[in-house]
Short mmCIF file of C-alpha atoms and ligand atoms in Angstrom, two decimals:
data_model
loop_
_atom_site.label_atom_id
_atom_site.label_comp_id
_atom_site.label_asym_id
_atom_site.label_seq_id
_atom_site.Cartn_x
_atom_site.Cartn_y
_atom_site.Cartn_z
CA THR A 27 0.63 -27.49 -6.83
CA ARG A 28 -2.52 -29.47 -8.08
CA PRO A 29 -2.22 -29.56 -12.25
CA LEU A 30 -4.99 -27.65 -13.58
CA LEU A 31 -3.79 -24.76 -11.25
CA ASP A 32 -0.64 -25.12 -12.64
CA PHE A 33 -1.90 -24.69 -16.10
CA GLY A 34 0.36 -26.86 -17.36
CA GLY A 35 -2.56 -28.79 -19.08
CA ILE A 36 -4.52 -25.89 -20.67
CA ASP A 37 -4.52 -26.46 -24.48
CA GLN A 38 -3.37 -23.13 -26.70
CA GLU A 39 -7.06 -21.99 -28.23
CA LEU A 40 -8.35 -21.89 -24.73
CA VAL A 41 -5.97 -19.79 -23.70
CA GLU A 42 -6.31 -17.52 -26.73
CA LYS A 43 -10.18 -17.99 -25.72
CA ILE A 44 -9.72 -16.55 -22.31
CA VAL A 45 -7.09 -13.69 -23.02
CA TYR A 46 -9.30 -12.36 -25.80
CA ASP A 47 -12.42 -12.24 -22.82
CA ALA A 48 -10.13 -10.75 -20.59
CA LEU A 49 -9.06 -8.08 -22.76
CA VAL A 50 -12.60 -7.20 -23.85
CA TRP A 51 -13.66 -7.33 -20.12
CA SER A 52 -11.53 -5.21 -19.01
CA SER A 53 -12.09 -2.41 -21.56
CA LEU A 54 -15.68 -2.78 -20.69
CA HIS A 55 -15.38 -2.28 -16.92
CA GLY A 56 -12.78 0.30 -16.26
CA LEU A 57 -9.82 -1.90 -15.58
CA VAL A 58 -7.55 0.39 -17.04
CA VAL A 59 -4.69 2.80 -16.61
CA GLY A 60 -2.86 5.33 -18.58
CA ASP A 61 -0.68 4.58 -21.43
CA LYS A 62 2.85 6.28 -20.75
CA SER A 63 3.58 6.48 -24.23
CA VAL A 64 0.24 8.62 -25.04
CA GLN A 65 1.96 12.29 -23.38
CA ARG A 66 -1.93 13.82 -23.10
CA SER A 67 -3.04 10.14 -21.17
CA GLY A 68 -2.13 11.87 -18.16
CA LYS A 69 -4.29 14.92 -18.62
CA VAL A 70 -7.38 14.00 -20.55
CA PRO A 71 -9.14 11.46 -19.64
CA GLY A 72 -10.40 8.82 -22.05
CA VAL A 73 -7.29 9.48 -24.10
CA GLY A 74 -4.66 6.71 -24.22
CA MET A 75 -6.24 4.08 -21.98
CA VAL A 76 -4.89 0.43 -22.07
CA HIS A 77 -5.52 -2.55 -20.08
CA ALA A 78 -3.93 -2.84 -16.25
CA PRO A 79 -1.56 -5.41 -16.23
CA PHE A 80 -3.07 -8.46 -14.60
CA ALA A 81 -2.50 -12.14 -13.99
CA LEU A 82 -5.04 -14.17 -16.60
CA LEU A 83 -6.64 -16.23 -13.44
CA PRO A 84 -6.08 -15.92 -10.12
CA MET A 85 -3.51 -17.30 -7.70
CA PRO A 86 -3.82 -19.91 -5.95
CA PHE A 87 -3.53 -19.47 -1.96
CA PRO A 88 -4.51 -21.56 1.22
CA GLU A 89 -7.83 -20.40 2.65
CA SER A 90 -6.18 -20.42 6.25
CA HIS A 91 -3.48 -17.86 5.52
CA TRP A 92 -6.21 -16.00 3.84
CA LYS A 93 -8.07 -16.08 6.74
CA GLN A 94 -5.06 -15.26 9.19
CA ALA A 95 -4.37 -11.87 7.00
CA CYS A 96 -7.53 -10.70 7.15
CA GLU A 97 -7.86 -11.05 10.80
CA LEU A 98 -4.82 -8.79 11.24
CA ALA A 99 -6.14 -5.97 9.54
CA PRO A 100 -7.74 -4.61 12.25
CA ILE A 101 -5.24 -5.36 14.66
CA PHE A 102 -2.76 -3.46 12.46
CA ASN A 103 -5.15 -0.30 12.20
CA GLU A 104 -5.14 -0.19 15.84
CA LEU A 105 -1.36 -0.13 16.23
CA VAL A 106 -1.50 2.44 13.69
CA ASP A 107 -3.39 4.61 15.26
CA ARG A 108 -1.43 4.29 19.12
CA VAL A 109 1.60 4.48 17.64
CA SER A 110 0.67 7.49 15.92
CA LEU A 111 -0.20 9.19 19.43
CA ASP A 112 3.04 8.42 20.98
CA ALA A 113 4.96 11.35 19.17
CA LYS A 114 8.03 10.82 21.96
CA PHE A 115 8.54 7.08 20.44
CA LEU A 116 7.83 8.45 16.87
CA GLN A 117 10.53 11.34 17.31
CA ASP A 118 13.08 9.20 19.34
CA SER A 119 13.08 6.06 17.23
CA LEU A 120 13.43 7.98 13.65
CA SER A 121 16.44 10.33 15.60
CA ARG A 122 19.49 8.59 14.04
CA THR A 123 17.33 8.44 10.72
CA LYS A 124 16.58 12.22 10.53
CA LYS A 125 20.42 12.77 10.17
CA ALA A 126 20.61 10.56 7.68
CA ASP A 127 17.53 10.63 5.50
CA ALA A 128 16.79 14.37 4.30
CA PHE A 129 12.84 13.26 3.05
CA THR A 130 12.34 11.69 6.53
CA SER A 131 13.73 14.18 8.42
CA ARG A 132 11.61 16.98 6.20
CA LEU A 133 8.04 14.77 7.73
CA LEU A 134 9.71 15.20 11.37
CA ASP A 135 10.27 18.44 11.05
CA ILE A 136 6.32 19.00 10.36
CA HIS A 137 5.37 16.51 12.73
CA SER A 138 7.18 18.61 15.88
CA LYS A 139 5.71 21.99 14.44
CA MET A 140 2.23 20.20 14.88
CA LEU A 141 3.63 19.15 18.49
CA GLU A 142 4.25 23.22 19.58
CA ILE A 143 1.35 24.17 18.08
CA ASN A 144 -0.61 21.71 20.39
CA LYS A 145 -2.31 20.28 16.81
CA ASN A 146 -5.06 17.63 17.84
CA GLU A 147 -6.43 15.39 15.89
CA ASP A 148 -9.98 14.24 16.85
CA ILE A 149 -10.94 12.62 13.78
CA ARG A 150 -8.52 9.87 12.62
CA LEU A 151 -8.91 8.51 9.04
CA GLY A 152 -6.75 5.83 8.28
CA LEU A 153 -6.98 3.74 4.48
CA HIS A 154 -4.15 1.17 4.97
CA ARG A 155 -2.77 -2.01 3.27
CA SER A 156 -0.65 -4.63 4.91
CA ASP A 157 1.39 -7.06 2.37
CA TYR A 158 2.37 -10.25 2.93
CA MET A 159 4.06 -12.85 1.38
CA LEU A 160 3.83 -16.78 2.31
CA ASP A 161 7.60 -18.21 2.75
CA GLU A 162 7.55 -21.20 1.35
CA GLN A 163 10.01 -23.82 3.70
CA THR A 164 8.28 -22.58 7.13
CA LYS A 165 4.70 -21.82 5.80
CA LEU A 166 4.40 -18.74 7.62
CA LEU A 167 2.62 -15.63 6.73
CA LEU A 168 5.60 -13.20 7.22
CA GLN A 169 4.55 -9.40 6.68
CA ILE A 170 6.57 -7.05 4.19
CA GLU A 171 5.27 -3.92 4.98
CA THR A 172 2.10 -1.65 6.18
CA ASN A 173 1.30 0.99 3.60
CA THR A 174 -0.11 4.11 5.81
CA ILE A 175 0.09 6.64 2.69
CA SER A 176 -1.12 6.73 -1.02
CA CYS A 177 -2.35 2.51 -0.84
CA SER A 178 -3.02 1.89 -4.37
CA PHE A 179 -5.31 -0.26 -6.30
CA PRO A 180 -8.53 -0.38 -4.44
CA GLY A 181 -10.34 0.53 -7.14
CA LEU A 182 -8.41 -1.75 -10.01
CA GLY A 183 -8.23 -4.71 -7.53
CA CYS A 184 -11.47 -5.42 -7.39
CA ARG A 185 -12.36 -5.50 -10.76
CA VAL A 186 -9.56 -8.04 -11.21
CA SER A 187 -11.49 -9.88 -8.60
CA ASP A 188 -14.53 -9.71 -11.35
CA LEU A 189 -12.96 -10.35 -14.24
CA HIS A 190 -11.25 -14.37 -12.87
CA ARG A 191 -14.65 -14.96 -11.46
CA SER A 192 -16.46 -13.79 -14.66
CA LEU A 193 -13.82 -15.95 -16.77
CA LEU A 194 -14.28 -18.59 -14.27
CA ASN A 195 -18.13 -18.49 -14.66
CA HIS A 196 -17.35 -19.10 -18.36
CA TYR A 197 -13.86 -21.12 -18.60
CA GLY A 198 -14.32 -22.80 -14.95
CA GLU A 199 -15.86 -26.47 -15.85
CA PHE A 200 -12.64 -26.59 -18.42
CA LEU A 201 -9.94 -25.19 -16.07
CA GLY A 202 -11.90 -27.79 -13.21
CA LEU A 203 -11.76 -24.09 -11.39
CA ASP A 204 -14.75 -22.97 -9.05
CA SER A 205 -15.62 -19.16 -9.08
CA LYS A 206 -16.91 -19.29 -5.54
CA ARG A 207 -13.35 -19.89 -4.58
CA VAL A 208 -12.54 -15.95 -5.41
CA PRO A 209 -13.21 -14.49 -2.31
CA ASN A 210 -15.33 -10.76 -2.86
CA ASN A 211 -13.67 -7.90 -3.00
CA PRO A 212 -15.23 -5.10 -1.82
CA ALA A 213 -12.24 -2.85 -1.26
CA ALA A 214 -13.29 0.25 -3.48
CA SER A 215 -16.38 0.34 -1.92
CA GLN A 216 -15.23 0.08 1.63
CA PHE A 217 -12.34 2.59 1.05
CA VAL A 218 -15.28 5.15 -0.10
CA GLU A 219 -17.72 4.34 2.92
CA ALA A 220 -14.47 5.17 4.82
CA LEU A 221 -14.37 8.39 2.95
CA ALA A 222 -17.35 9.37 3.08
CA LYS A 223 -18.23 8.69 6.73
CA ALA A 224 -15.11 10.36 7.68
CA TRP A 225 -16.65 13.60 5.84
CA SER A 226 -19.81 13.28 7.64
CA GLU A 227 -17.96 13.20 10.36
CA TYR A 228 -16.59 16.83 9.52
CA ASN A 229 -19.84 17.90 9.34
CA ASN A 230 -19.91 20.50 6.87
CA PRO A 231 -22.10 19.86 3.77
CA ARG A 232 -20.66 21.93 1.55
CA ALA A 233 -17.07 20.85 1.63
CA VAL A 234 -15.36 18.44 -0.27
CA VAL A 235 -13.47 15.15 -0.19
CA MET A 236 -9.85 16.56 -2.07
CA PHE A 237 -7.78 13.71 -3.83
CA VAL A 238 -3.44 15.21 -3.59
CA VAL A 239 -1.91 13.61 -6.64
CA GLN A 240 0.76 13.68 -9.25
CA ALA A 241 0.75 15.91 -11.98
CA ASP A 242 1.94 12.87 -14.47
CA GLU A 243 -0.22 10.41 -12.75
CA ARG A 244 -1.42 7.32 -14.88
CA ASN A 245 -3.20 5.14 -12.38
CA MET A 246 -5.89 7.40 -12.25
CA TYR A 247 -8.21 5.49 -12.71
CA ASP A 248 -7.37 3.50 -9.89
CA GLN A 249 -8.40 7.09 -7.98
CA HIS A 250 -11.42 7.86 -10.13
CA TRP A 251 -13.29 4.96 -9.06
CA LEU A 252 -13.21 5.93 -6.09
CA SER A 253 -14.30 9.61 -6.77
CA ALA A 254 -17.21 8.02 -8.86
CA LEU A 255 -18.09 5.64 -6.31
CA LEU A 256 -18.32 8.71 -3.76
CA LYS A 257 -20.20 10.80 -5.90
CA GLU A 258 -22.70 7.81 -6.75
CA ILE A 259 -23.32 6.03 -3.37
CA HIS A 260 -22.57 9.03 -1.44
CA ASN A 261 -23.02 12.11 -2.87
CA VAL A 262 -19.93 13.49 -2.04
CA SER A 263 -18.22 15.65 -4.34
CA THR A 264 -14.64 15.23 -4.84
CA LEU A 265 -11.36 17.61 -5.92
CA ARG A 266 -8.21 16.66 -7.63
CA LYS A 267 -5.13 19.08 -6.73
CA THR A 268 -1.72 18.46 -7.24
CA LEU A 269 0.74 19.57 -3.85
CA ALA A 270 1.86 22.39 -5.98
CA GLU A 271 -2.20 23.86 -6.82
CA ILE A 272 -2.85 23.51 -3.42
CA ASP A 273 0.06 25.61 -2.77
CA ALA A 274 -1.26 28.33 -4.76
CA GLU A 275 -4.99 27.81 -4.54
CA GLY A 276 -4.72 26.97 -0.89
CA GLU A 277 -5.28 29.08 2.57
CA LEU A 278 -6.47 28.54 6.11
CA LEU A 279 -9.39 30.49 7.54
CA PRO A 280 -9.32 31.68 11.51
CA ASP A 281 -11.01 28.99 12.07
CA GLY A 282 -8.67 26.68 10.57
CA THR A 283 -10.88 25.45 7.54
CA LEU A 284 -8.42 24.46 4.95
CA VAL A 285 -9.78 26.02 1.44
CA VAL A 286 -8.91 25.15 -2.07
CA GLY A 287 -9.78 26.96 -4.95
CA GLY A 288 -12.55 28.36 -3.15
CA GLN A 289 -13.68 24.74 -1.88
CA ALA A 290 -13.78 24.05 1.62
CA ILE A 291 -12.33 20.46 2.19
CA ALA A 292 -13.58 18.37 4.89
CA VAL A 293 -10.95 14.93 3.71
CA VAL A 294 -7.64 14.96 2.36
CA TYR A 295 -6.58 11.71 0.60
CA PHE A 296 -3.20 11.41 -0.18
CA ARG A 297 -2.20 9.56 -3.31
CA ALA A 298 0.91 11.80 -3.79
CA GLY A 299 3.34 13.21 -1.25
CA TYR A 300 4.68 9.83 -0.38
CA THR A 301 7.66 9.73 -2.33
CA PRO A 302 10.61 12.99 -2.27
CA ASN A 303 10.30 13.24 -6.07
CA ASP A 304 6.77 14.37 -5.48
CA TYR A 305 8.51 17.89 -3.41
CA PRO A 306 10.57 19.15 -6.27
CA SER A 307 10.41 22.27 -4.08
CA GLU A 308 10.09 24.36 -1.30
CA SER A 309 5.75 24.79 -2.93
CA GLU A 310 4.79 21.22 -2.15
CA TRP A 311 6.29 21.33 1.37
CA ARG A 312 4.33 24.10 2.23
CA ALA A 313 1.36 22.66 0.88
CA ARG A 314 1.82 19.50 3.32
CA LEU A 315 2.53 21.88 6.15
CA LEU A 316 -0.67 23.90 5.33
CA MET A 317 -2.70 21.16 5.09
CA GLU A 318 -1.38 19.32 8.04
CA GLN A 319 -2.32 22.71 10.36
CA SER A 320 -5.79 23.03 8.86
CA SER A 321 -8.65 21.26 10.35
CA ALA A 322 -9.52 18.94 7.40
CA ILE A 323 -9.26 15.30 8.10
CA LYS A 324 -6.32 14.12 7.09
CA CYS A 325 -5.75 10.35 5.16
CA PRO A 326 -2.94 10.15 6.15
CA SER A 327 -2.23 12.81 9.00
CA ILE A 328 1.60 13.49 9.76
CA SER A 329 1.96 10.98 12.53
CA TYR A 330 0.08 8.29 10.43
CA HIS A 331 2.83 8.79 7.62
CA LEU A 332 5.69 8.12 10.21
CA ALA A 333 4.18 5.24 11.75
CA GLY A 334 4.10 3.44 8.82
CA THR A 335 7.97 4.27 7.93
CA LYS A 336 9.88 1.26 7.80
CA LYS A 337 12.08 2.13 10.64
CA ILE A 338 8.67 2.10 12.94
CA GLN A 339 8.06 -1.48 11.83
CA GLN A 340 11.72 -2.44 12.42
CA GLU A 341 10.98 -0.79 16.10
CA LEU A 342 7.87 -2.45 16.50
CA VAL A 343 9.50 -5.98 16.31
CA LYS A 344 11.92 -5.28 18.85
CA PRO A 345 10.92 -7.03 22.58
CA ASN A 346 8.67 -5.71 24.70
CA VAL A 347 7.70 -2.77 22.38
CA LEU A 348 4.66 -3.78 21.01
CA GLU A 349 3.51 -4.39 24.28
CA ARG A 350 3.54 -0.52 24.83
CA PHE A 351 0.45 -0.51 21.96
CA VAL A 352 -1.46 -2.82 22.14
CA ASP A 353 -3.39 -4.39 24.90
CA ASN A 354 -4.86 -7.77 24.24
CA LYS A 355 -2.25 -10.80 24.65
CA GLU A 356 -3.78 -12.53 21.52
CA ASP A 357 -3.24 -9.74 19.21
CA ILE A 358 0.17 -9.44 20.20
CA ALA A 359 1.04 -12.95 19.37
CA LYS A 360 -0.98 -12.27 16.19
CA LEU A 361 0.91 -9.82 15.60
CA ARG A 362 4.18 -11.55 16.40
CA LYS A 363 3.56 -14.40 14.50
CA CYS A 364 3.24 -12.27 11.06
CA PHE A 365 6.56 -10.63 11.26
CA ALA A 366 9.84 -11.18 9.79
CA GLY A 367 12.96 -10.36 11.38
CA LEU A 368 14.36 -6.91 10.93
CA TRP A 369 17.11 -5.32 12.40
CA SER A 370 18.72 -1.78 12.62
CA LEU A 371 22.03 -1.51 10.84
CA ASP A 372 23.58 -0.78 14.27
CA ASP A 373 23.24 -4.29 14.61
CA SER A 374 26.40 -5.79 14.02
CA ASP A 375 26.09 -9.70 14.08
CA ILE A 376 23.17 -9.11 11.48
CA VAL A 377 25.58 -7.26 9.60
CA LYS A 378 28.03 -9.32 9.53
CA ASP A 379 25.92 -11.94 8.70
CA ALA A 380 24.19 -9.83 6.08
CA ILE A 381 27.61 -9.06 4.26
CA GLU A 382 28.53 -12.84 4.25
CA ARG A 383 24.91 -13.76 2.82
CA PRO A 384 23.69 -11.09 1.47
CA GLY A 385 20.89 -13.27 -0.33
CA LEU A 386 19.04 -13.89 2.91
CA TYR A 387 18.13 -10.35 3.29
CA VAL A 388 16.75 -7.27 2.05
CA MET A 389 17.85 -3.97 2.65
CA LYS A 390 15.20 -1.30 2.61
CA PRO A 391 16.03 2.82 3.09
CA GLN A 392 12.65 5.07 4.26
CA ARG A 393 10.81 5.03 0.71
CA GLU A 394 7.20 4.37 -0.53
CA GLY A 395 6.30 3.10 -4.46
CA GLY A 396 8.26 0.60 -4.86
CA GLY A 397 11.73 0.25 -6.78
CA ASN A 398 13.95 1.36 -3.82
CA ASN A 399 15.18 -1.64 -1.70
CA ILE A 400 18.51 -3.41 -2.34
CA TYR A 401 18.93 -7.21 -2.99
CA GLY A 402 21.75 -10.03 -3.28
CA ASN A 403 25.37 -9.22 -3.71
CA ASP A 404 24.09 -5.08 -3.73
CA VAL A 405 23.49 -5.83 0.03
CA ARG A 406 26.58 -6.60 1.00
CA GLU A 407 28.27 -3.70 -1.55
CA ALA A 408 26.01 -1.61 0.25
CA LEU A 409 26.76 -2.52 3.93
CA MET A 410 30.89 -2.66 3.12
CA ARG A 411 30.73 0.97 1.68
CA LEU A 412 28.47 2.05 4.50
CA GLN A 413 30.91 0.65 7.17
CA LYS A 414 33.86 2.46 5.03
CA GLU A 415 32.55 5.57 5.46
CA GLY A 416 31.75 5.47 8.95
CA SER A 417 29.31 7.99 9.16
CA GLU A 418 25.49 7.98 10.26
CA ALA A 419 24.40 7.03 6.69
CA ASP A 420 23.68 3.63 7.90
CA ALA A 421 20.52 4.70 9.65
CA ALA A 422 18.58 5.51 6.43
CA TYR A 423 18.83 1.82 6.33
CA ILE A 424 16.69 -1.05 7.81
CA LEU A 425 17.70 -4.79 7.17
CA MET A 426 14.76 -7.20 6.62
CA GLN A 427 14.94 -11.35 6.29
CA ARG A 428 14.38 -12.07 2.56
CA ILE A 429 11.33 -13.86 2.21
CA PHE A 430 10.76 -17.10 -0.71
CA PRO A 431 7.59 -17.57 -1.52
CA THR A 432 6.08 -20.77 -3.29
CA VAL A 433 6.97 -20.27 -7.40
CA SER A 434 3.98 -21.17 -10.18
CA HIS A 435 3.50 -20.35 -12.98
CA THR A 436 1.34 -17.93 -14.30
CA PHE A 437 -0.16 -16.25 -17.54
CA LEU A 438 0.59 -12.38 -17.09
CA MET A 439 -0.66 -9.86 -19.55
CA ARG A 440 0.87 -6.85 -20.13
CA ASN A 441 -0.50 -4.69 -23.01
CA GLY A 442 -2.72 -7.03 -24.76
CA ILE A 443 0.20 -9.27 -25.00
CA CYS A 444 0.00 -12.88 -22.96
CA TYR A 445 3.51 -14.13 -21.50
CA LYS A 446 4.08 -17.37 -19.29
CA ASP A 447 6.33 -16.69 -16.33
CA ASP A 448 7.54 -18.43 -13.11
CA THR A 449 6.52 -15.74 -10.86
CA VAL A 450 6.05 -15.13 -7.09
CA SER A 451 2.93 -13.55 -5.33
CA GLU A 452 2.23 -10.62 -2.54
CA LEU A 453 -1.06 -10.31 -0.57
CA GLY A 454 -2.45 -7.15 0.51
CA ILE A 455 -5.37 -6.97 3.11
CA TYR A 456 -6.28 -3.44 3.02
CA GLY A 457 -8.11 -1.94 6.61
CA ALA A 458 -10.26 1.01 7.22
CA TYR A 459 -9.96 2.92 10.14
CA LEU A 460 -12.20 5.78 11.85
CA ARG A 461 -12.28 7.40 14.86
CA ASN A 462 -13.92 10.61 16.27
CA LYS A 463 -12.47 11.25 19.77
CA GLU A 464 -12.62 8.06 21.48
CA LYS A 465 -15.21 6.66 19.76
CA VAL A 466 -14.59 4.17 16.90
CA ILE A 467 -16.40 4.46 13.64
CA LEU A 468 -14.86 1.50 11.51
CA ASN A 469 -12.40 -0.75 12.62
CA ASP A 470 -12.48 -3.35 9.20
CA GLN A 471 -10.75 -5.48 7.00
CA CYS A 472 -11.87 -3.84 3.86
CA GLY A 473 -11.28 -6.39 0.61
CA TYR A 474 -7.83 -7.36 -0.85
CA LEU A 475 -4.81 -7.13 -3.71
CA MET A 476 -2.90 -9.82 -4.58
CA ARG A 477 -0.16 -9.18 -6.36
CA THR A 478 2.26 -11.43 -9.31
CA LYS A 479 5.71 -10.90 -10.66
CA ALA A 480 8.18 -12.78 -12.36
CA SER A 481 10.34 -14.18 -9.41
CA SER A 482 13.45 -13.40 -11.26
CA SER A 483 12.59 -10.19 -10.76
CA ASP A 484 13.79 -8.36 -7.41
CA GLU A 485 11.30 -5.59 -6.87
CA GLY A 486 7.44 -5.79 -7.07
CA GLY A 487 4.87 -2.91 -7.14
CA VAL A 488 2.48 -2.08 -10.32
CA ALA A 489 2.86 0.75 -10.46
CA ALA A 490 6.26 0.86 -10.75
CA GLY A 491 6.23 -1.65 -13.33
CA PHE A 492 7.09 -4.62 -12.25
CA ALA A 493 3.90 -6.98 -10.90
CA VAL A 494 0.61 -6.90 -12.18
CA LEU A 495 -3.10 -7.23 -10.63
CA ASP A 496 -4.17 -10.25 -9.67
CA SER A 497 -6.46 -12.23 -7.26
CA LEU A 498 -7.18 -15.21 -5.30
CA TYR A 499 -8.05 -18.72 -5.54
CA LEU A 500 -8.48 -20.48 -2.15
CA THR A 501 -7.24 -23.73 -1.86
N1 GSH B 19 0.42 7.33 -7.45
C1 GSH B 19 0.01 6.07 -7.42
C2 GSH B 19 -1.32 5.72 -6.92
O1 GSH B 19 -1.69 6.78 -6.34
O2 GSH B 19 -1.68 4.75 -7.36
C3 GSH B 19 1.10 4.87 -6.71
C4 GSH B 19 0.89 4.90 -5.17
C5 GSH B 19 1.84 4.11 -4.69
O3 GSH B 19 2.89 3.68 -5.24
N2 GSH B 19 1.41 3.50 -4.03
C6 GSH B 19 2.03 1.96 -2.95
C7 GSH B 19 1.28 1.20 -3.36
O4 GSH B 19 0.57 0.51 -2.66
C8 GSH B 19 2.39 2.27 -2.02
S1 GSH B 19 3.00 4.32 -1.14
N3 GSH B 19 2.11 0.26 -4.13
C9 GSH B 19 1.65 -0.91 -5.12
C10 GSH B 19 1.79 -1.32 -5.85
O5 GSH B 19 2.40 -0.28 -7.01
O6 GSH B 19 1.60 -2.29 -6.35
#
C-alpha cells in the first residue's frame, strides 16, 4: 500500500477539516438517508434526515480489475435474460430448493402460473448490480453475486463519487491524490434513462412508473433521486406504493393494463418484495401476482428475480451449463474467470471439507438484502445440524468459497462521527438491459457502487447497517 492512501501520515487537523467539509457537502447534495431513530422520518420527506454512512476518502482499486468488472456487466445482463427464458432450467434447478424454502417456493408458484397462462413478456427491463471482491492472494476479481431485484444505491452511490472528487479537488495536493482518478459514476442518470426508455416502449403517455417500496423504508432518498431525475430529465411521473397498497388499490383492465389508484402503470420498479419480510400476509402475494399478470413492464419480472437466486448462480458455475446460455466463447471465458467456488450441499466431499475448515466457506440461503449468511464456526454447526436432521432442509442453502480481500485502514463516517478501522471493500457494477421482442434497446454498464466495511464484520450491506458507501481511486 502507498503510505498516503493508507492515511497513516495525515495530520489530525487536516482530517477534521475534511470531515467537516464532507458532512456539509452531504447535507447540501442529498447524500442522505432517513434517521431510524426518528419515527416520522420514514413518512414525511425532509424530516429526520442524516447523512448516509460513507468512507471519507475513495478506496484504492487497480484500474485493470475495474475495467474487467465493467466489461462483465453487459455479459451478465444478457446471461440473466437468457436464463430467464429457460423456464424448465429455472424450475428444475430450484425444485429441491422449493421444498426447503417457503419464500422461493412462492416465487416459483407465481412463475408456474405465468407459464400456465402462457404469459409473454415482450419488453424486458433489468436493472442489475454484480458485486465483486478482489481476492488478495490470487489477485483474482471474484464475483459475489448478481442482484436482479431492488439494487440499492444507484442514487446515493454516485453522490459519494462526487463527494470524493470534490474533497480531492480541495485537499488532493495535501494527500497526494488526484481527483481525476475517481471514475465518473453515472449510475443514477443511466438507471433513469433505462426506466424512461422502458416507459416509452410501453407507449402509453398517460401511464407512470410505479416504485414498489417498503412501508418503513429509510433509504428513500436513494429512490427519490431516481424519481426526481425521471421527472426532471425525461418528464416521466412516478408513483410510490407498498405491496399492501397495490393489493388494496390495484386492478387489471381486460386488456391487461395495471391500474393502481386510478393510474395506469407502464413500469413496475421493485424496491421491495425481495425478502419474506415484505410479504407479512396473503395481501402482498396477491399484489405480486397481480403485477406479474399485467402487461406492465416488471423490473424485475418473476423470471429475472428467480434467475438472480443463489441456487441459479451455483448451477451456472457447474461444467457445461454456461454454454447453454452464452454463445460467445470469449464471453464464457470472461465469466468463468470471475466465478468463485460454489457448491450445492449434496456435494458430500465439499460438505466434509467445510465442516473441517469452516473458515474457508460461506453458507448462503436464498435471501437478498444482507444479514442472512453463515460464517466461521457457525458453518460447521449448521452443516452438522442439517446432516443430523437428514431432511431436505439442506437444499435451502449453497456453499461458497470465502474470499479474502486486502485489508486497508479507512476513515468511516457514521452519524457525523469519524471512525478509523481496518476494512475490506466490495465493488458493485450496475448494469441496465432493455429489450423489446428481438430488439435489444440497451445493454450497458451503468456506474458503480463501492462498499467498505470493517474487516472484523462478516456481513456486508449498507442498508442492513454493516457497510458504508465508498467510491474508487484507480491505481
Ligand atoms: N429497500 C432498500 C432499497 O430499496 O434501497 C434496500 C434494498 C436492498 O437491500 N437491496 C440489496 C442491495 O443492493 C439487493 S436485494 N443491498 C446493497 C446494500 O445494502 O449495501
